[in-house]
């Protein structure tokens, strides 16, 4: 099915196809034999989707597009420091086949020009040139996600005419940049240039670079991310030779061209682009390739300096504990306390990739919060990746807040921040898997500090139960005679979703939670009840089924008025029923208020 992106690319393809400027490379005779009007565009995403239009499966030789991939292999083999003693990373401003070294360093200025590329090929490890070439071919194949093959006729053609490159090879040997037989090094370079690729292959090779060195189709980790950074840096400044400055200004993507007619461009973290059109400009770059990349960059806003305002978006939501209370049911006094001091506890929900800028805005806001902040929750469930510096900044924030007496905890179910278990002891709280539990932790800290009276008691006697508080002494005596006392162990289900009315349950001690389980099997807490609270009333009053499970969080004691006894009693004593209903209605209304605030709270994201 064609998408808007297909249409965008096809439109650029159609417009660019009208351009017939440029000429085929003929200094390698075999290259002059290709069809000049061939033209293909591919855009590969880092999750493996490839948009393609035109001649995207037509094979042609990779030529200089091989250079970043061999440079990557040499970096991996020798290490960046060793490679840096042989090849610089400076744009030369010269043609790709300049027979020159930097006059001061006496080294090739960069690995994208032939002098640097031949040096890189010479530094690929292996016992002999054939095994080194096979390593190069396999490496390219891993970037492409399929076995690439060698083009004998183009190789023979370049080997027959490649005198300039042999001159470069002997110059490198004479300056001690390469050791051993320079003709062997040049021949290996000719062979790497003669590997056949298609436009689609190149887009996947580019997308592997965009995807931190991981092939988006095969998930094969081909290159270490730290080396990807180095290769892309050099492609940005040197990939288009003496056209690199204009390229970076107009297109703004790390790129590499080849006289075979290919161009690749990389938008790190997003896409790899490849274009095939063999007519070349004076720099040896594909004319349509440059024009199409310029159009793609402009119309898809790909310029790597066109950045989203990531810094401002790191914090998705921030709100106080009183804006979005936990589903732990509180007494009226506790609720009043939290309404009063809830602004001393704040929740911050982060999202996106946390690199320096995003982490900086988050820690600056959280760490710089107004005085009086006493407890903080940082929810990272919507964060995708956390950079090393971001993790260190957040750890520093945690330590600073803790030192200032502000408790902090994280909602981090997958351990993004490295806290794979609750190792944040003491007042810093634990690491939580869900936001609601973390908010309850906040509330408990604030209640411990500010709710001196009427805290939820650990247990209540039947006669003291708030649900019965509106009954007269006679009603109370009559009512309590019919109650059954039951005990449950921790983790027991008292009722299950769908159970019929089975009684009015008065909690005397312990805690229960009402929960629902979704299709994925995830259990969602609706509310946690403790001593002095009740459940089951609505099923008894309406003679309906339970809408949720009720499970004990701790050992529990309950007093139960069975549904049958409720029916008999309230038939015989209508005023008793009225008194009970009034009390239950007040409790239900309080709970509805808490639920609404919890669901509609600024985060709205339990
Ligand atoms: O070394 C050469 O001349 C060719 N094998 C490759 C040159 C090349 O692709 C220049 N890039 N546009």
Coordinates of C-alpha atoms and ligand atoms in Angstrom, one line a residue:
X1 CA 0.0 0.0 0.0
X2 CA 1.4 3.4 -1.0
X3 CA 1.9 5.8 1.8
X4 CA 2.5 9.6 2.0
X5 CA 6.2 8.9 2.2
X6 CA 6.1 6.8 -1.0
X7 CA 4.3 9.7 -2.7
X8 CA 6.9 12.2 -1.5
X9 CA 9.8 10.1 -2.7
X10 CA 8.1 9.3 -6.0
X11 CA 7.6 13.0 -6.6
X12 CA 11.2 13.8 -5.9
X13 CA 12.2 10.9 -8.2
X14 CA 10.0 12.1 -11.0
X15 CA 11.4 15.7 -10.8
X16 CA 15.0 14.6 -10.5
X17 CA 14.7 12.1 -13.4
X18 CA 14.4 15.0 -15.8
X19 CA 18.0 16.0 -15.0
X20 CA 20.4 14.4 -17.5
X21 CA 23.5 16.5 -16.6
X22 CA 26.8 14.8 -15.9
X23 CA 28.8 12.0 -17.6
X24 CA 29.6 8.4 -16.9
X25 CA 32.9 7.6 -15.3
X26 CA 35.2 6.4 -18.1
X27 CA 38.6 6.4 -16.5
X28 CA 37.6 2.9 -15.5
X29 CA 36.4 1.7 -18.9
X30 CA 34.0 -0.9 -17.6
X31 CA 32.0 1.9 -15.8
X32 CA 31.3 3.6 -19.1
X33 CA 29.3 0.5 -20.1
X34 CA 26.4 1.1 -17.7
X35 CA 23.0 2.4 -18.7
X36 CA 23.3 6.2 -18.1
X37 CA 19.6 6.8 -17.3
X38 CA 19.3 4.2 -14.6
X39 CA 17.9 5.8 -11.5
X40 CA 16.7 4.5 -8.2
X41 CA 15.9 6.0 -4.7
X42 CA 15.7 4.1 -1.5
X43 CA 14.9 5.3 2.0
X44 CA 15.4 2.7 4.8
X45 CA 14.1 3.3 8.3
X46 CA 15.9 2.1 11.4
X47 CA 13.1 -0.3 12.1
X48 CA 13.7 -2.0 8.7
X49 CA 11.1 -0.5 6.3
X50 CA 12.5 0.4 2.9
X51 CA 10.8 2.9 0.7
X52 CA 12.0 2.4 -2.9
X53 CA 11.3 3.8 -6.4
X54 CA 13.0 3.1 -9.7
X55 CA 16.0 0.9 -10.4
X56 CA 16.6 -0.1 -6.8
X57 CA 17.6 -3.7 -7.5
X58 CA 20.0 -3.0 -10.3
X59 CA 23.6 -4.1 -9.4
X60 CA 26.5 -1.7 -9.8
X61 CA 29.9 -1.5 -8.1
X62 CA 30.1 0.2 -4.7
X63 CA 33.4 2.1 -5.6
X64 CA 34.2 4.8 -3.0
X65 CA 31.1 4.1 -1.0
X66 CA 33.2 1.2 0.2
X67 CA 35.5 3.6 2.0
X68 CA 33.5 4.3 5.2
X69 CA 32.8 0.6 5.7
X70 CA 36.5 -0.4 5.3
X71 CA 37.5 2.5 7.5
X72 CA 35.0 1.1 10.1
X73 CA 36.6 -2.4 9.8
X74 CA 40.1 -0.9 10.2
X75 CA 39.0 1.1 13.3
X76 CA 37.5 -2.1 14.8
X77 CA 40.7 -4.1 14.0
X78 CA 43.3 -1.6 15.1
X79 CA 41.5 0.9 17.4
X80 CA 40.9 4.5 16.7
X81 CA 44.2 5.7 18.2
X82 CA 46.3 3.5 16.1
X83 CA 44.4 4.4 12.9
X84 CA 44.8 8.1 13.8
X85 CA 48.6 7.8 13.6
X86 CA 48.1 6.7 9.9
X87 CA 45.0 8.6 8.7
X88 CA 43.7 12.1 9.7
X89 CA 40.1 13.2 9.8
X90 CA 40.4 16.5 8.1
X91 CA 38.5 17.5 4.9
X92 CA 41.1 17.8 2.2
X93 CA 39.3 20.2 -0.1
X94 CA 41.0 18.3 -2.9
X95 CA 39.7 15.8 -5.5
X96 CA 39.2 12.2 -4.3
X97 CA 42.3 10.9 -6.2
X98 CA 44.7 13.7 -5.2
X99 CA 48.3 12.3 -5.0
X100 CA 49.1 14.1 -1.8
X101 CA 49.6 13.8 1.9
X102 CA 49.2 16.6 4.4
X103 CA 52.5 18.5 4.2
X104 CA 52.7 18.8 8.0
X105 CA 51.6 15.4 9.2
X106 CA 52.7 13.6 6.1
X107 CA 49.6 11.5 6.4
X108 CA 46.4 11.2 4.3
X109 CA 44.1 13.9 5.4
X110 CA 41.1 11.6 5.7
X111 CA 39.9 8.0 4.9
X112 CA 37.4 9.1 2.3
X113 CA 40.0 10.2 -0.3
X114 CA 41.9 7.4 -2.1
X115 CA 45.1 7.9 -0.2
X116 CA 43.3 7.4 3.1
X117 CA 41.2 4.6 1.8
X118 CA 44.1 2.6 0.5
X119 CA 45.7 3.1 3.9
X120 CA 42.6 1.8 5.6
X121 CA 42.5 -1.2 3.4
X122 CA 46.1 -1.9 4.2
X123 CA 45.3 -1.8 7.9
X124 CA 42.4 -4.4 7.8
X125 CA 43.6 -7.4 9.7
X126 CA 44.2 -10.9 8.2
X127 CA 46.9 -13.4 7.5
X128 CA 46.9 -12.7 3.7
X129 CA 45.2 -10.4 1.2
X130 CA 42.6 -12.9 0.2
X131 CA 41.4 -13.5 3.7
X132 CA 41.5 -9.7 4.3
X133 CA 39.3 -9.2 1.2
X134 CA 36.9 -11.9 2.4
X135 CA 36.6 -10.1 5.7
X136 CA 35.8 -6.9 3.9
X137 CA 33.2 -8.6 1.6
X138 CA 31.6 -10.3 4.6
X139 CA 31.5 -7.0 6.6
X140 CA 29.8 -5.2 3.7
X141 CA 27.3 -8.1 3.4
X142 CA 26.4 -7.8 7.1
X143 CA 25.6 -4.1 6.6
X144 CA 23.5 -5.0 3.5
X145 CA 21.8 -8.0 5.2
X146 CA 22.7 -10.3 2.3
X147 CA 25.8 -11.9 0.7
X148 CA 27.3 -9.4 -1.7
X149 CA 29.4 -10.6 -4.7
X150 CA 32.5 -9.4 -6.6
X151 CA 32.4 -7.9 -10.1
X152 CA 35.3 -9.4 -11.9
X153 CA 35.0 -7.2 -15.0
X154 CA 35.0 -3.9 -13.2
X155 CA 37.9 -5.1 -11.1
X156 CA 39.9 -6.2 -14.1
X157 CA 39.1 -2.9 -15.8
X158 CA 40.3 -0.8 -12.9
X159 CA 43.3 -3.0 -12.2
X160 CA 44.4 -2.5 -15.8
X161 CA 44.1 1.3 -15.7
X162 CA 44.6 2.2 -12.0
X163 CA 48.1 3.8 -12.4
X164 CA 47.2 6.8 -10.4
X165 CA 46.1 4.8 -7.4
X166 CA 49.3 2.7 -7.7
X167 CA 51.3 6.0 -7.5
X168 CA 49.3 6.9 -4.4
X169 CA 50.1 3.4 -2.9
X170 CA 53.9 3.8 -3.5
X171 CA 53.8 7.3 -2.1
X172 CA 52.2 5.9 1.0
X173 CA 54.8 3.2 1.2
X174 CA 57.6 5.7 0.8
X175 CA 56.3 7.7 3.7
X176 CA 55.9 4.6 5.9
X177 CA 52.2 5.1 6.1
X178 CA 51.7 1.6 4.8
X179 CA 54.0 -1.3 5.3
X180 CA 54.6 -4.3 3.0
X181 CA 53.9 -4.4 -0.7
X182 CA 52.0 -1.2 -1.8
X183 CA 50.7 -2.9 -5.0
X184 CA 49.0 -5.5 -2.7
X185 CA 47.3 -2.7 -0.7
X186 CA 46.1 -1.0 -3.9
X187 CA 44.9 -4.3 -5.3
X188 CA 42.9 -4.9 -2.1
X189 CA 41.4 -1.5 -2.5
X190 CA 40.5 -2.2 -6.1
X191 CA 38.8 -5.4 -5.0
X192 CA 36.7 -3.7 -2.3
X193 CA 35.6 -1.0 -4.9
X194 CA 34.4 -3.8 -7.2
X195 CA 31.9 -5.4 -4.9
X196 CA 28.4 -5.2 -6.5
X197 CA 25.6 -3.6 -4.6
X198 CA 22.1 -2.4 -5.4
X199 CA 20.4 0.9 -4.3
X200 CA 18.4 -1.1 -1.8
X201 CA 21.6 -2.7 -0.4
X202 CA 23.2 0.7 0.1
X203 CA 20.1 2.1 1.9
X204 CA 20.3 -0.8 4.4
X205 CA 24.0 -0.2 4.8
X206 CA 23.3 3.4 5.5
X207 CA 20.4 2.5 7.8
X208 CA 22.7 0.2 9.8
X209 CA 24.9 3.2 10.4
X210 CA 21.8 5.2 11.3
X211 CA 20.8 2.5 13.7
X212 CA 23.9 2.7 15.8
X213 CA 25.6 -0.1 13.9
X214 CA 22.7 -2.6 14.1
X215 CA 21.3 -3.9 10.8
X216 CA 17.6 -3.0 11.0
X217 CA 16.5 -6.1 9.1
X218 CA 18.7 -8.8 10.6
X219 CA 19.4 -7.1 14.0
X220 CA 23.0 -8.0 13.5
X221 CA 25.3 -5.7 15.4
X222 CA 27.9 -5.0 12.7
X223 CA 29.7 -2.0 14.3
X224 CA 30.2 -0.6 17.8
X225 CA 28.2 2.6 18.3
X226 CA 31.3 4.5 19.4
X227 CA 32.9 3.7 16.0
X228 CA 29.7 4.5 14.1
X229 CA 30.1 8.0 15.6
X230 CA 33.6 8.3 14.2
X231 CA 32.7 7.0 10.7
X232 CA 29.7 9.3 10.4
X233 CA 31.7 12.3 11.6
X234 CA 34.2 11.7 8.8
X235 CA 31.4 11.1 6.2
X236 CA 29.9 14.5 7.3
X237 CA 33.1 16.5 6.7
X238 CA 34.8 14.5 3.9
X239 CA 32.3 12.1 2.3
X240 CA 31.6 14.4 -0.7
X241 CA 35.3 15.4 -1.2
X242 CA 35.8 19.0 -2.4
X243 CA 32.0 19.4 -2.6
X244 CA 31.7 18.5 1.1
X245 CA 31.2 22.1 2.4
X246 CA 28.3 22.8 0.0
X247 CA 26.9 19.4 0.8
X248 CA 26.8 20.0 4.5
X249 CA 25.3 23.4 4.0
X250 CA 22.6 22.3 1.6
X251 CA 21.9 18.7 2.6
X252 CA 23.3 18.3 6.1
X253 CA 23.7 14.6 6.3
X254 CA 26.8 12.3 6.7
X255 CA 27.2 11.0 3.1
X256 CA 29.5 9.1 0.7
X257 CA 29.4 9.0 -3.1
X258 CA 31.0 6.6 -5.6
X259 CA 31.9 6.8 -9.3
X260 CA 29.8 3.8 -9.8
X261 CA 26.8 6.2 -9.5
X262 CA 25.8 5.5 -5.9
X263 CA 25.3 8.0 -3.1
X264 CA 24.4 7.2 0.5
X265 CA 23.3 9.6 3.3
X266 CA 22.6 8.9 6.9
X267 CA 20.3 10.6 9.4
X268 CA 21.5 9.1 12.7
X269 CA 18.7 7.5 14.7
X270 CA 16.2 7.7 11.8
X271 CA 17.0 6.7 8.2
X272 CA 19.5 5.6 5.6
X273 CA 19.2 7.0 2.1
X274 CA 20.6 5.6 -1.1
X275 CA 20.4 6.8 -4.6
X276 CA 21.7 5.3 -7.8
X277 CA 22.3 7.3 -11.0
X278 CA 25.6 6.9 -12.8
X279 CA 26.0 10.3 -14.4
X280 CA 28.6 12.2 -12.4
X281 CA 29.5 15.9 -11.7
X282 CA 33.1 17.3 -11.7
X283 CA 33.6 16.1 -8.1
X284 CA 32.8 12.5 -9.1
X285 CA 29.4 12.6 -7.3
X286 CA 26.2 11.4 -8.9
X287 CA 24.4 14.5 -10.3
X288 CA 20.9 13.1 -9.6
X289 CA 22.1 11.6 -6.4
X290 CA 23.1 15.1 -5.0
X291 CA 19.9 16.7 -6.4
X292 CA 17.7 14.0 -4.9
X293 CA 19.4 14.1 -1.5
X294 CA 19.1 17.9 -1.5
X295 CA 15.3 17.6 -2.2
X296 CA 14.8 14.8 0.4
X297 CA 16.7 16.8 3.0
X298 CA 14.7 19.9 2.3
X299 CA 11.2 18.3 1.9
X300 CA 11.5 15.7 4.7
X301 CA 13.4 18.2 6.9
X302 CA 16.3 15.8 7.4
X303 CA 19.1 18.3 7.9
X304 CA 20.9 17.1 11.0
X305 CA 21.0 20.6 12.4
X306 CA 17.3 20.8 12.1
X307 CA 16.7 19.5 15.5
X308 CA 13.4 19.0 17.4
X309 CA 13.0 21.0 20.5
X310 CA 13.9 17.8 22.4
X311 CA 15.2 19.8 25.3
X312 CA 11.8 21.2 26.1
X313 CA 9.9 17.9 25.8
X314 CA 11.8 15.7 28.2
X315 CA 9.2 16.4 30.9
X316 CA 5.9 15.1 29.6
X317 CA 3.9 16.1 32.7
X318 CA 4.4 17.4 36.2
X319 CA 1.8 17.6 38.9
X320 CA 1.4 17.4 42.7
X321 CA 0.3 14.5 44.8
X322 CA -3.0 16.2 45.6
X323 CA -3.7 16.7 41.8
X324 CA -3.7 12.9 41.3
X325 CA -4.0 10.9 44.5
X326 CA -3.2 7.3 44.7
X327 CA -5.8 4.6 44.8
X328 CA -5.1 3.9 48.4
X329 CA -8.4 4.8 50.1
X330 CA -7.7 7.4 52.9
X331 CA -9.7 8.6 55.9
X332 CA -11.3 12.0 55.7
X333 CA -8.6 13.4 58.0
X334 CA -5.9 11.9 55.8
X335 CA -7.6 13.2 52.7
X336 CA -7.8 16.7 54.2
X337 CA -4.1 16.5 55.1
X338 CA -3.1 15.5 51.6
X339 CA -5.2 18.3 50.1
X340 CA -3.3 20.6 52.4
X341 CA 0.3 19.4 52.0
X342 CA 0.0 17.4 48.7
X343 CA 1.9 20.2 46.9
X344 CA 5.0 19.1 48.8
X345 CA 5.0 16.0 46.7
X346 CA 5.4 16.2 43.0
X347 CA 5.4 13.7 40.1
X348 CA 7.5 14.2 37.0
X349 CA 6.8 12.1 33.9
X350 CA 9.7 12.0 31.5
X351 CA 9.5 10.7 27.9
X352 CA 11.5 10.3 24.7
X353 CA 15.3 9.7 24.4
X354 CA 17.1 11.2 27.4
X355 CA 20.3 12.6 26.0
X356 CA 22.2 15.5 27.5
X357 CA 19.7 18.3 26.5
X358 CA 16.6 16.5 27.7
X359 CA 18.2 15.3 30.9
X360 CA 19.6 18.8 31.5
X361 CA 16.1 20.4 31.4
X362 CA 14.6 17.7 33.5
X363 CA 17.2 17.8 36.3
X364 CA 17.3 21.6 36.2
X365 CA 13.6 21.8 36.8
X366 CA 13.3 19.0 39.3
X367 CA 16.4 20.0 41.2
X368 CA 15.5 23.6 41.1
X369 CA 11.9 23.1 42.3
X370 CA 10.6 25.6 44.8
X371 CA 11.5 25.2 48.4
X372 CA 9.2 23.0 50.5
X373 CA 9.3 20.1 48.1
X374 CA 9.6 17.0 50.3
X375 CA 9.0 14.0 48.1
X376 CA 9.5 13.5 44.3
X377 CA 8.5 10.7 41.9
X378 CA 10.3 10.5 38.5
X379 CA 8.4 8.3 36.1
X380 CA 10.6 7.0 33.2
X381 CA 8.2 4.5 31.8
X382 CA 7.8 6.5 28.6
X383 CA 11.6 7.1 28.2
X384 CA 13.0 5.2 25.3
X385 CA 16.8 5.4 25.7
X386 CA 18.9 6.9 28.4
X387 CA 22.4 8.2 27.5
X388 CA 25.3 7.7 29.8
X389 CA 25.6 11.3 30.8
X390 CA 21.8 11.5 31.3
X391 CA 21.9 8.5 33.7
X392 CA 24.8 10.2 35.7
X393 CA 22.9 13.5 35.8
X394 CA 19.8 11.8 37.2
X395 CA 21.8 9.9 39.8
X396 CA 23.4 13.2 40.9
X397 CA 19.9 14.7 41.1
X398 CA 18.8 11.8 43.3
X399 CA 21.8 12.2 45.7
X400 CA 21.3 16.0 45.8
X401 CA 17.6 15.8 46.7
X402 CA 18.2 13.1 49.3
X403 CA 20.9 15.3 50.9
X404 CA 18.4 18.1 51.0
X405 CA 15.9 15.9 52.8
X406 CA 13.7 15.4 49.8
X407 CA 12.8 11.8 49.3
X408 CA 12.9 10.7 45.7
X409 CA 11.9 7.5 43.9
X410 CA 11.5 6.3 40.3
X411 CA 8.9 4.4 38.4
X412 CA 11.2 2.3 36.3
X413 CA 9.8 -1.1 35.6
X414 CA 12.5 -2.1 33.1
X415 CA 15.5 -0.7 35.0
X416 CA 16.3 1.9 32.4
X417 CA 18.2 3.9 35.0
X418 CA 20.1 0.9 36.1
X419 CA 18.0 0.3 39.2
X420 CA 17.0 -3.3 38.4
X421 CA 15.8 -3.9 42.0
X422 CA 14.7 -1.8 45.0
X423 CA 18.2 -0.7 46.0
X424 CA 17.1 2.8 47.0
X425 CA 16.7 2.2 50.7
X426 CA 15.7 4.6 53.4
X427 CA 13.8 7.8 52.8
X428 CA 14.7 7.7 49.1
X429 CA 12.1 5.0 48.8
X430 CA 12.1 2.0 46.4
X431 CA 12.0 1.8 42.6
X432 CA 8.4 1.1 41.6
X433 CA 6.9 -0.7 38.7
X434 CA 3.8 1.4 38.6
X435 CA 3.0 5.0 39.2
X436 CA 0.1 4.4 41.6
X437 CA 2.2 2.6 44.1
X438 CA 4.9 5.3 43.9
X439 CA 2.3 8.0 44.5
X440 CA 1.0 6.0 47.5
X441 CA 4.6 6.0 48.9
X442 CA 4.6 9.8 48.5
X443 CA 1.4 10.1 50.3
X444 CA 2.5 7.9 53.2
X445 CA 5.6 10.0 53.7
X446 CA 3.6 13.2 53.8
X447 CA 0.9 11.7 56.1
X448 CA 3.6 10.3 58.5
X449 CA 5.0 13.9 58.6
X450 CA 1.8 15.9 58.8
X451 CA -1.2 13.8 59.7
X452 CA -0.8 13.5 63.5
X453 CA -4.4 12.6 64.2
X454 CA -6.9 10.1 62.8
X455 CA -4.4 8.1 60.8
X456 CA -5.9 5.0 59.4
X457 CA -6.0 2.6 62.4
X458 CA -4.5 -0.8 61.9
X459 CA -7.6 -2.4 63.2
X460 CA -11.1 -1.4 64.3
X461 CA -13.7 -3.2 66.4
X462 CA -17.1 -4.0 64.7
X463 CA -18.8 -1.6 67.1
X464 CA -16.4 1.2 66.0
X465 CA -16.6 0.6 62.3
X466 CA -17.4 3.8 60.4
X467 CA -20.0 2.2 58.2
X468 CA -22.1 1.4 61.3
X469 CA -21.5 4.9 62.8
X470 CA -25.0 6.1 61.9
X471 CA -26.9 3.2 63.5
X472 CA -28.6 3.6 66.8
X473 CA -27.4 1.4 69.7
X474 CA -30.3 -0.9 69.3
X475 CA -29.7 -1.2 65.5
X476 CA -26.0 -1.7 66.1
X477 CA -26.6 -4.5 68.5
X478 CA -29.1 -6.1 66.3
X479 CA -26.8 -5.7 63.2
X480 CA -23.6 -7.0 64.9
X481 CA -25.4 -10.2 66.1
X482 CA -25.7 -11.3 62.5
X483 CA -22.1 -10.6 61.4
X484 CA -19.7 -13.4 60.6
X485 CA -16.0 -12.8 61.3
X486 CA -13.7 -14.2 58.8
X487 CA -9.9 -14.1 58.3
X488 CA -7.9 -14.4 55.1
X489 CA -4.2 -14.9 54.5
X490 CA -2.1 -12.4 52.4
X491 CA -2.6 -12.9 48.7
X492 CA -6.0 -14.6 49.0
X493 CA -8.9 -13.7 46.7
X494 CA -12.0 -12.9 48.8
X495 CA -14.2 -12.5 45.7
X496 CA -13.6 -12.7 42.0
X497 CA -14.8 -10.5 39.2
X498 CA -18.3 -11.9 38.1
X499 CA -19.1 -13.4 41.5
X500 CA -22.7 -12.8 42.6
X501 CA -23.6 -10.6 45.6
X502 CA -22.2 -12.5 48.6
X503 CA -22.4 -10.0 51.4
X504 CA -21.4 -6.7 52.9
X505 CA -17.7 -6.9 54.0
X506 CA -16.6 -4.6 56.9
X507 CA -12.8 -4.5 57.0
X508 CA -11.6 -4.9 60.6
X509 CA -7.8 -5.2 60.0
X510 CA -5.4 -5.5 57.2
X511 CA -5.6 -4.3 53.6
X512 CA -7.3 -5.5 50.4
X513 CA -7.1 -4.2 46.9
X514 CA -9.8 -4.3 44.2
X515 CA -8.2 -5.0 40.8
X516 CA -9.1 -5.7 37.2
X517 CA -6.9 -7.8 34.9
X518 CA -6.7 -6.7 31.2
X519 CA -6.4 -8.8 28.1
X520 CA -2.6 -8.8 28.4
X521 CA -2.9 -10.2 31.9
X522 CA -1.7 -7.0 33.5
X523 CA -3.3 -6.4 36.9
X524 CA -4.5 -2.9 37.5
X525 CA -5.3 -1.6 41.0
X526 CA -8.6 0.2 41.4
X527 CA -8.4 1.0 45.1
X528 CA -6.8 -0.3 48.2
X529 CA -8.9 -0.5 51.3
X530 CA -7.9 -0.8 55.0
X531 CA -9.4 -1.2 58.4
X532 CA -12.6 0.8 58.8
X533 CA -13.6 0.5 55.2
X534 CA -16.0 -1.8 53.4
X535 CA -16.7 -3.4 50.1
X536 CA -19.4 -5.5 48.5
X537 CA -22.1 -3.1 49.4
X538 CA -23.1 -2.2 45.9
X539 CA -23.6 -5.9 44.9
X540 CA -25.8 -6.5 47.9
X541 CA -27.9 -3.3 47.4
X542 CA -28.3 -3.8 43.7
X543 CA -28.2 -7.6 43.8
X544 CA -25.5 -7.5 41.1
X545 CA -22.2 -9.2 40.3
X546 CA -18.7 -8.1 41.3
X547 CA -17.0 -5.9 38.7
X548 CA -13.6 -6.7 39.9
X549 CA -11.4 -9.0 42.0
X550 CA -10.8 -8.4 45.7
X551 CA -7.5 -9.7 46.9
X552 CA -5.8 -9.3 50.3
X553 CA -2.5 -7.4 50.4
X554 CA -1.9 -8.4 54.0
X555 CA -3.5 -10.9 56.4
X556 CA -7.1 -9.6 56.8
X557 CA -10.0 -9.9 59.2
X558 CA -13.5 -8.9 58.0
X559 CA -17.0 -8.9 59.5
X560 CA -19.5 -10.1 56.9
X561 CA -23.3 -9.6 56.6
X562 CA -24.3 -12.2 54.1
X563 CA -26.6 -11.1 51.3
X564 CA -29.5 -13.2 52.6
X565 CA -29.3 -11.8 56.1
X566 CA -29.0 -8.3 54.6
X567 CA -32.2 -8.9 52.6
X568 CA -34.1 -10.3 55.6
X569 CA -32.8 -7.5 58.0
X570 CA -33.5 -4.6 55.8
X571 CA -37.0 -6.0 54.9
X572 CA -37.8 -6.2 58.6
X573 CA -36.0 -2.9 59.5
X574 CA -36.4 -0.3 56.6
X575 CA -34.9 2.5 58.7
X576 CA -31.9 0.3 59.3
X577 CA -31.5 0.0 55.6
X578 CA -31.8 3.8 55.2
X579 CA -29.2 4.5 57.8
X580 CA -26.9 2.0 56.1
X581 CA -27.5 3.3 52.7
X582 CA -26.7 6.9 53.7
X583 CA -23.4 5.9 55.2
X584 CA -22.5 3.8 52.2
X585 CA -23.5 6.6 49.8
X586 CA -21.1 9.0 51.6
X587 CA -18.3 6.4 51.3
X588 CA -19.0 5.8 47.7
X589 CA -19.0 9.5 46.9
X590 CA -15.7 10.0 48.7
X591 CA -14.3 7.1 46.7
X592 CA -15.6 8.5 43.4
X593 CA -14.0 11.8 44.2
X594 CA -10.6 10.1 44.8
X595 CA -11.0 8.0 41.7
X596 CA -11.8 10.9 39.5
X597 CA -8.9 12.9 40.8
X598 CA -6.6 9.9 40.4
X599 CA -7.7 9.2 36.8
X600 CA -8.0 12.9 35.7
X601 CA -4.9 14.0 37.5
X602 CA -2.4 15.9 35.4
X603 CA -0.6 12.6 34.6
X604 CA -3.8 10.8 33.8
X605 CA -1.5 7.9 33.2
X606 CA -1.7 5.3 35.9
Ligands
LIG1 O1 39.8 4.8 -6.9 C1 39.0 5.1 -7.7 O2 39.3 5.9 -8.6 C2 37.7 4.3 -7.8 N1 37.9 3.0 -7.5 C3 36.7 4.9 -6.8 C4 36.6 6.4 -6.9 C5 35.3 7.0 -6.4 O3 34.4 6.3 -6.3 C6 35.3 8.4 -6.1 N2 34.0 8.8 -5.5 N3 33.2 9.5 -6.1

